[in-house]
Short mmCIF file of C-alpha atoms and ligand atoms in Angstrom, two decimals:
data_model
loop_
_atom_site.label_atom_id
_atom_site.label_comp_id
_atom_site.label_asym_id
_atom_site.label_seq_id
_atom_site.Cartn_x
_atom_site.Cartn_y
_atom_site.Cartn_z
CA MET T 252 -43.95 -4.57 -15.63
CA LYS T 253 -46.80 -7.14 -15.73
CA GLU T 254 -48.97 -5.06 -18.06
CA LEU T 255 -49.50 -5.79 -21.87
CA LEU T 256 -49.38 -3.00 -24.31
CA PHE T 257 -52.34 -3.51 -26.67
CA LEU T 258 -52.16 -1.37 -29.79
CA LYS T 259 -54.94 0.01 -32.08
CA PRO T 260 -53.88 -0.92 -35.63
CA VAL T 261 -53.47 1.69 -38.43
CA PHE T 262 -54.99 0.87 -41.80
CA LYS T 263 -53.77 1.63 -45.15
CA GLU T 264 -55.94 1.71 -48.43
CA THR T 265 -54.11 0.48 -51.43
CA ILE T 266 -55.08 -0.21 -55.21
CA TRP T 267 -54.39 -3.94 -54.42
CA GLY T 268 -56.33 -4.31 -51.20
CA GLY T 269 -59.54 -6.06 -50.37
CA ASN T 270 -62.00 -6.31 -47.30
CA ARG T 271 -60.63 -9.34 -45.52
CA LEU T 272 -59.29 -7.34 -42.71
CA ARG T 273 -63.04 -6.70 -42.00
CA THR T 274 -64.52 -10.12 -43.02
CA ASP T 275 -61.85 -12.23 -41.41
CA TYR T 276 -60.58 -10.01 -38.55
CA GLY T 277 -63.48 -7.85 -37.88
CA TYR T 278 -61.68 -4.52 -37.98
CA ASP T 279 -63.40 -1.23 -38.85
CA ILE T 280 -61.55 -0.67 -42.11
CA PRO T 281 -61.78 2.51 -44.36
CA SER T 282 -62.89 0.83 -47.57
CA ASP T 283 -62.94 -2.39 -49.58
CA HIS T 284 -59.61 -1.50 -50.89
CA THR T 285 -57.66 -1.71 -47.61
CA GLY T 286 -54.42 -3.49 -48.21
CA GLU T 287 -52.54 -3.26 -44.87
CA CYS T 288 -53.15 -3.38 -41.23
CA TRP T 289 -50.07 -1.92 -39.34
CA ALA T 290 -50.57 -3.77 -36.28
CA ILE T 291 -47.65 -3.12 -34.36
CA SER T 292 -45.64 0.06 -35.56
CA ALA T 293 -44.11 3.07 -34.23
CA HIS T 294 -43.11 4.26 -37.87
CA PRO T 295 -44.11 7.89 -38.57
CA ASN T 296 -46.34 6.74 -41.56
CA GLY T 297 -48.51 4.72 -39.16
CA ASP T 298 -47.56 5.25 -35.42
CA GLY T 299 -49.76 2.89 -33.50
CA VAL T 300 -51.56 4.11 -30.19
CA ILE T 301 -51.75 2.08 -26.94
CA ALA T 302 -55.39 1.01 -26.38
CA ASN T 303 -55.15 0.05 -22.58
CA GLY T 304 -53.69 0.64 -19.13
CA THR T 305 -51.04 3.06 -17.89
CA TYR T 306 -50.10 4.37 -21.26
CA LYS T 307 -53.48 4.36 -22.99
CA GLY T 308 -53.73 7.07 -25.77
CA GLU T 309 -49.97 7.37 -26.13
CA HIS T 310 -48.09 6.69 -29.48
CA LEU T 311 -45.76 3.68 -29.51
CA SER T 312 -43.06 5.95 -30.84
CA SER T 313 -43.53 8.11 -27.56
CA LEU T 314 -43.01 5.16 -25.43
CA TRP T 315 -40.04 4.17 -27.22
CA LYS T 316 -38.66 7.73 -26.76
CA ASN T 317 -39.69 8.37 -23.09
CA HIS T 318 -40.06 4.82 -21.59
CA ARG T 319 -37.21 2.91 -22.88
CA GLU T 320 -37.19 0.77 -19.92
CA LEU T 321 -40.40 -1.02 -21.25
CA PHE T 322 -38.03 -2.25 -24.10
CA GLY T 323 -35.16 -3.26 -21.87
CA GLY T 324 -33.21 -0.10 -22.57
CA LEU T 325 -32.43 -1.09 -26.20
CA CYS T 326 -30.49 1.42 -28.26
CA GLY T 327 -31.68 3.04 -31.46
CA ASP T 328 -33.70 6.12 -32.45
CA GLN T 329 -36.62 4.07 -33.76
CA PHE T 330 -38.62 1.07 -32.52
CA PRO T 331 -36.98 -1.47 -34.59
CA LEU T 332 -39.77 -3.72 -36.01
CA LEU T 333 -43.27 -3.34 -37.79
CA VAL T 334 -45.79 -6.17 -37.77
CA LYS T 335 -48.50 -5.99 -40.47
CA ILE T 336 -51.41 -8.09 -41.83
CA ILE T 337 -51.52 -7.84 -45.63
CA ASP T 338 -54.75 -8.50 -47.62
CA ALA T 339 -53.67 -8.78 -51.36
CA LYS T 340 -56.90 -8.95 -53.31
CA ALA T 341 -54.72 -8.15 -56.40
CA ASP T 342 -51.09 -8.41 -57.09
CA LEU T 343 -48.64 -6.08 -55.38
CA SER T 344 -45.86 -4.50 -57.59
CA ILE T 345 -42.87 -6.27 -58.07
CA GLN T 346 -40.36 -4.68 -55.64
CA VAL T 347 -37.14 -4.77 -53.79
CA HIS T 348 -35.85 -3.17 -50.61
CA PRO T 349 -32.39 -1.60 -49.77
CA ASP T 350 -30.19 -2.81 -46.97
CA ASP T 351 -29.28 -0.53 -44.02
CA ALA T 352 -26.27 0.96 -45.77
CA TYR T 353 -27.87 1.97 -49.11
CA ALA T 354 -30.96 3.12 -47.38
CA ALA T 355 -28.73 5.38 -44.90
CA GLU T 356 -27.00 6.88 -47.72
CA HIS T 357 -29.79 7.32 -50.30
CA GLU T 358 -32.96 7.57 -48.01
CA ASN T 359 -32.29 10.20 -45.46
CA GLY T 360 -30.84 7.75 -42.90
CA SER T 361 -33.78 5.48 -42.96
CA LEU T 362 -33.38 1.66 -42.05
CA GLY T 363 -33.25 -0.76 -44.74
CA LYS T 364 -35.87 -3.44 -44.93
CA THR T 365 -35.55 -7.24 -44.11
CA GLU T 366 -39.02 -8.69 -44.02
CA CYS T 367 -40.66 -12.09 -43.62
CA TRP T 368 -44.01 -13.42 -44.57
CA TYR T 369 -46.14 -16.04 -42.86
CA ILE T 370 -49.16 -17.15 -45.16
CA LEU T 371 -52.28 -16.85 -43.05
CA ASP T 372 -54.46 -17.93 -45.99
CA CYS T 373 -54.42 -18.12 -49.70
CA ASP T 374 -56.65 -19.09 -52.65
CA PRO T 375 -56.10 -22.49 -54.36
CA GLY T 376 -53.41 -22.11 -56.90
CA ALA T 377 -52.04 -18.87 -55.31
CA GLN T 378 -48.50 -17.79 -56.12
CA ILE T 379 -45.90 -15.42 -54.85
CA VAL T 380 -42.62 -13.90 -56.23
CA VAL T 381 -39.56 -14.45 -54.48
CA GLY T 382 -36.37 -14.08 -56.43
CA HIS T 383 -35.43 -13.94 -60.19
CA HIS T 384 -33.78 -16.02 -62.90
CA ALA T 385 -31.01 -13.61 -64.07
CA LYS T 386 -27.48 -15.27 -63.83
CA ASN T 387 -25.64 -12.14 -62.70
CA HIS T 388 -26.08 -8.63 -62.31
CA GLN T 389 -25.60 -7.45 -65.82
CA GLU T 390 -28.28 -9.81 -66.77
CA VAL T 391 -30.57 -8.24 -64.16
CA GLU T 392 -30.16 -4.93 -65.61
CA GLU T 393 -30.75 -6.38 -69.14
CA MET T 394 -34.04 -8.12 -68.30
CA ILE T 395 -35.25 -5.09 -66.60
CA ARG T 396 -34.41 -2.56 -68.99
CA GLY T 397 -35.87 -4.89 -71.67
CA GLY T 398 -39.13 -5.47 -69.84
CA ARG T 399 -38.50 -9.31 -69.97
CA TRP T 400 -40.71 -9.82 -66.81
CA ASP T 401 -41.71 -13.36 -67.57
CA ALA T 402 -38.18 -14.50 -67.99
CA PHE T 403 -36.98 -12.54 -65.02
CA ILE T 404 -39.36 -13.20 -62.21
CA ARG T 405 -39.27 -16.28 -60.09
CA VAL T 406 -42.97 -17.21 -59.45
CA ILE T 407 -43.53 -20.14 -56.97
CA PRO T 408 -46.84 -21.76 -55.71
CA ILE T 409 -47.73 -21.11 -52.14
CA ARG T 410 -50.02 -22.87 -49.34
CA LYS T 411 -51.37 -21.82 -46.15
CA GLY T 412 -48.68 -21.99 -43.48
CA ASP T 413 -45.63 -21.22 -45.70
CA PHE T 414 -43.00 -18.98 -44.52
CA PHE T 415 -40.52 -16.71 -46.40
CA GLN T 416 -37.61 -14.70 -45.28
CA ILE T 417 -37.00 -11.76 -47.84
CA THR T 418 -33.58 -10.29 -47.25
CA PRO T 419 -32.68 -6.77 -48.96
CA GLY T 420 -31.85 -7.12 -52.55
CA THR T 421 -34.51 -9.77 -53.12
CA VAL T 422 -37.12 -9.10 -55.86
CA HIS T 423 -40.66 -10.03 -54.51
CA ALA T 424 -44.25 -9.45 -54.74
CA ILE T 425 -47.14 -10.80 -52.90
CA LYS T 426 -49.84 -11.85 -55.41
CA THR T 427 -53.67 -12.04 -55.62
CA GLY T 428 -55.71 -13.96 -53.08
CA THR T 429 -53.19 -13.98 -50.28
CA LEU T 430 -53.38 -12.99 -46.53
CA ILE T 431 -50.00 -12.59 -44.90
CA LEU T 432 -48.63 -11.78 -41.46
CA GLU T 433 -45.51 -9.67 -42.15
CA THR T 434 -42.76 -8.87 -39.74
CA GLN T 435 -40.23 -6.39 -40.82
CA GLN T 436 -37.73 -3.83 -39.86
CA SER T 437 -39.35 -0.61 -39.22
CA SER T 438 -38.91 0.95 -42.72
CA ASP T 439 -41.15 2.08 -45.40
CA ILE T 440 -38.62 2.17 -48.22
CA THR T 441 -39.83 0.23 -51.31
CA TYR T 442 -38.42 0.46 -54.91
CA ARG T 443 -40.92 -0.64 -57.42
CA VAL T 444 -39.38 -2.49 -60.39
CA TYR T 445 -42.61 -3.17 -62.26
CA ASP T 446 -46.22 -2.45 -61.55
CA TYR T 447 -48.02 -4.50 -64.43
CA ASP T 448 -48.58 -1.09 -66.23
CA ARG T 449 -51.48 -0.42 -63.80
CA LEU T 450 -53.02 2.98 -63.28
CA GLN T 451 -53.83 4.62 -60.08
CA ASP T 452 -56.05 7.74 -60.37
CA GLY T 453 -55.19 7.65 -64.03
CA LYS T 454 -51.55 7.67 -63.61
CA PRO T 455 -48.94 4.83 -63.43
CA ARG T 456 -47.41 4.61 -59.92
CA GLN T 457 -43.96 5.76 -59.65
CA LEU T 458 -41.11 3.09 -60.46
CA HIS T 459 -37.61 3.28 -59.13
CA VAL T 460 -35.74 1.38 -61.80
CA GLN T 461 -32.34 2.57 -61.20
CA GLN T 462 -32.58 2.03 -57.46
CA SER T 463 -33.85 -1.30 -57.90
CA ILE T 464 -31.04 -2.35 -60.34
CA ASP T 465 -28.61 -0.81 -57.66
CA VAL T 466 -29.89 -2.99 -55.02
CA ILE T 467 -31.08 -6.32 -56.51
CA LYS T 468 -28.67 -9.16 -55.69
CA ALA T 469 -27.56 -11.80 -58.35
CA PRO T 470 -27.90 -14.72 -58.59
CA PHE T 471 -30.85 -15.37 -56.35
CA VAL T 472 -30.16 -17.78 -53.61
CA PRO T 473 -33.34 -19.25 -51.95
CA GLN T 474 -33.28 -19.02 -48.14
CA ASN T 475 -34.34 -22.00 -46.03
CA ALA T 476 -36.39 -21.23 -42.91
CA ASP T 477 -35.20 -22.89 -39.62
CA GLY T 478 -38.54 -24.52 -38.66
CA GLU T 479 -37.43 -26.17 -35.35
CA THR T 480 -40.44 -26.99 -33.22
CA THR T 481 -40.56 -27.65 -29.38
CA SER T 482 -43.33 -28.42 -27.00
CA VAL T 483 -43.79 -26.42 -23.83
CA GLY T 484 -46.91 -27.63 -21.61
CA ASP T 485 -49.88 -27.61 -24.10
CA ALA T 486 -48.11 -25.38 -26.58
CA GLU T 487 -45.94 -25.95 -29.65
CA ILE T 488 -43.45 -23.36 -30.59
CA THR T 489 -41.74 -23.18 -34.05
CA LYS T 490 -39.07 -20.79 -34.64
CA LEU T 491 -39.61 -19.51 -38.17
CA VAL T 492 -36.55 -17.56 -38.54
CA SER T 493 -33.78 -15.80 -36.53
CA CYS T 494 -31.61 -13.26 -38.30
CA GLU T 495 -29.62 -9.96 -37.50
CA TYR T 496 -32.85 -7.97 -36.94
CA TYR T 497 -35.61 -10.20 -35.55
CA SER T 498 -36.60 -13.94 -34.40
CA VAL T 499 -40.24 -14.93 -35.36
CA TYR T 500 -41.87 -17.62 -33.73
CA LYS T 501 -45.41 -19.46 -34.27
CA LEU T 502 -47.07 -20.62 -31.30
CA THR T 503 -50.00 -22.95 -31.06
CA VAL T 504 -51.76 -23.31 -27.62
CA LYS T 505 -54.36 -25.98 -26.88
CA GLY T 506 -54.74 -25.87 -23.03
CA LYS T 507 -52.17 -24.26 -20.75
CA ALA T 508 -48.66 -23.53 -21.06
CA THR T 509 -46.03 -21.35 -19.22
CA ILE T 510 -43.32 -20.07 -21.50
CA PRO T 511 -39.98 -18.70 -20.12
CA ASN T 512 -39.39 -15.28 -21.32
CA ASN T 513 -36.54 -12.77 -20.75
CA ASN T 514 -36.84 -10.87 -24.00
CA PRO T 515 -36.42 -7.04 -24.04
CA PHE T 516 -39.98 -6.95 -25.57
CA VAL T 517 -42.00 -9.45 -27.69
CA ASN T 518 -44.73 -8.51 -30.22
CA VAL T 519 -47.74 -10.80 -30.33
CA SER T 520 -50.46 -11.16 -33.11
CA ILE T 521 -53.23 -13.40 -32.27
CA LEU T 522 -54.31 -14.91 -35.44
CA SER T 523 -57.00 -17.43 -34.42
CA GLY T 524 -58.97 -18.64 -31.30
CA SER T 525 -59.30 -17.03 -27.97
CA GLY T 526 -58.08 -17.53 -24.44
CA THR T 527 -56.02 -15.71 -21.78
CA ILE T 528 -52.33 -14.54 -21.10
CA ASP T 529 -51.79 -14.45 -17.44
CA GLY T 530 -55.58 -14.10 -16.90
CA VAL T 531 -56.04 -11.20 -19.49
CA PRO T 532 -58.41 -12.14 -22.26
CA VAL T 533 -57.07 -12.25 -25.77
CA LYS T 534 -58.72 -13.14 -29.09
CA LYS T 535 -58.12 -13.37 -32.88
CA GLY T 536 -57.20 -10.01 -34.18
CA ASP T 537 -55.45 -8.54 -31.10
CA HIS T 538 -52.01 -7.28 -31.19
CA PHE T 539 -49.83 -6.29 -28.16
CA ILE T 540 -46.39 -5.94 -26.93
CA ILE T 541 -45.03 -7.87 -23.82
CA PRO T 542 -42.70 -5.37 -22.29
CA ALA T 543 -39.27 -5.80 -20.63
CA GLY T 544 -39.34 -7.46 -17.24
CA TYR T 545 -42.63 -9.19 -17.77
CA GLY T 546 -41.20 -12.38 -17.05
CA ASN T 547 -42.78 -15.83 -17.72
CA ILE T 548 -45.74 -15.82 -19.93
CA THR T 549 -48.75 -18.33 -19.15
CA TRP T 550 -51.06 -18.94 -21.87
CA GLU T 551 -54.42 -20.58 -21.61
CA GLY T 552 -57.05 -21.40 -24.22
CA GLU T 553 -57.03 -22.36 -28.00
CA LEU T 554 -54.81 -19.82 -29.64
CA PHE T 555 -52.65 -19.62 -32.86
CA LEU T 556 -50.28 -16.59 -32.68
CA ILE T 557 -47.10 -15.17 -34.19
CA ALA T 558 -44.54 -13.64 -31.86
CA SER T 559 -41.35 -11.58 -32.77
CA SER T 560 -38.42 -10.21 -30.78
CA VAL T 561 -35.16 -8.60 -31.61
CA ARG T 562 -33.27 -11.54 -30.43
ZN1 ZN G 714 -41.53 -5.80 -49.39
#
């Protein structure tokens, strides 16, 4: 089908969120503590609605259920991916996600969570938590139970354009002053290890210390991103990562480019500029799905975007 599926984002207020989803992206956000834009999602905690065309007004989950042909007839009871923009005005909790096997057993059959981050923008001197310094699993447990956070947590500097793949069992946290495009498995299972002793409505948020210790992998091994770049017409395509669950690409268009496509579907987030896709206008802040059978994609304009697919 040669029709794009534009989505209405779902917004989430959080204690660490800010207002950049309005000031940078122009979204109508619920408050100045809006941490997440669930841009492409069929997850029950934020099921996106189609904004245009044949399926206008339908939830993405219902398209997945009733029109599987739009997704190349893929298997699975849930639309597999979730794309978010995250505005971290303050630090997010130190956290970890389970893999599919642990989540299936302990979280009512939920998927585990592999995720990846593209740094859209960050303050000078911004940092992020990826990994830990414990030598083995016993030391993980000792450091967590002893509250030795400074020794445990691996904090690294970040710059705009950096990319990180976060596999299950990896301790991680987005920190203050960071805007991120996240592509992840469609899961909402997060184990909080440490929340800086913050209060929300006068109470600390729930921690999941035992589950965290169960799933944290040791020692931490940094992941290298692929980062291979090719040119097609006036576009540059960089494959950021390819794993069991997704491939993520960044695409810069300055002019015109026709890109071959035979994916079951492609998620697209326009992150700067404006232009057209096969004549349909697109601009910064738009998120859409290119369905199965769409075929080659012709981009025109000045655009920067992140795209993902399940292959
Ligand atoms: Zn996470």
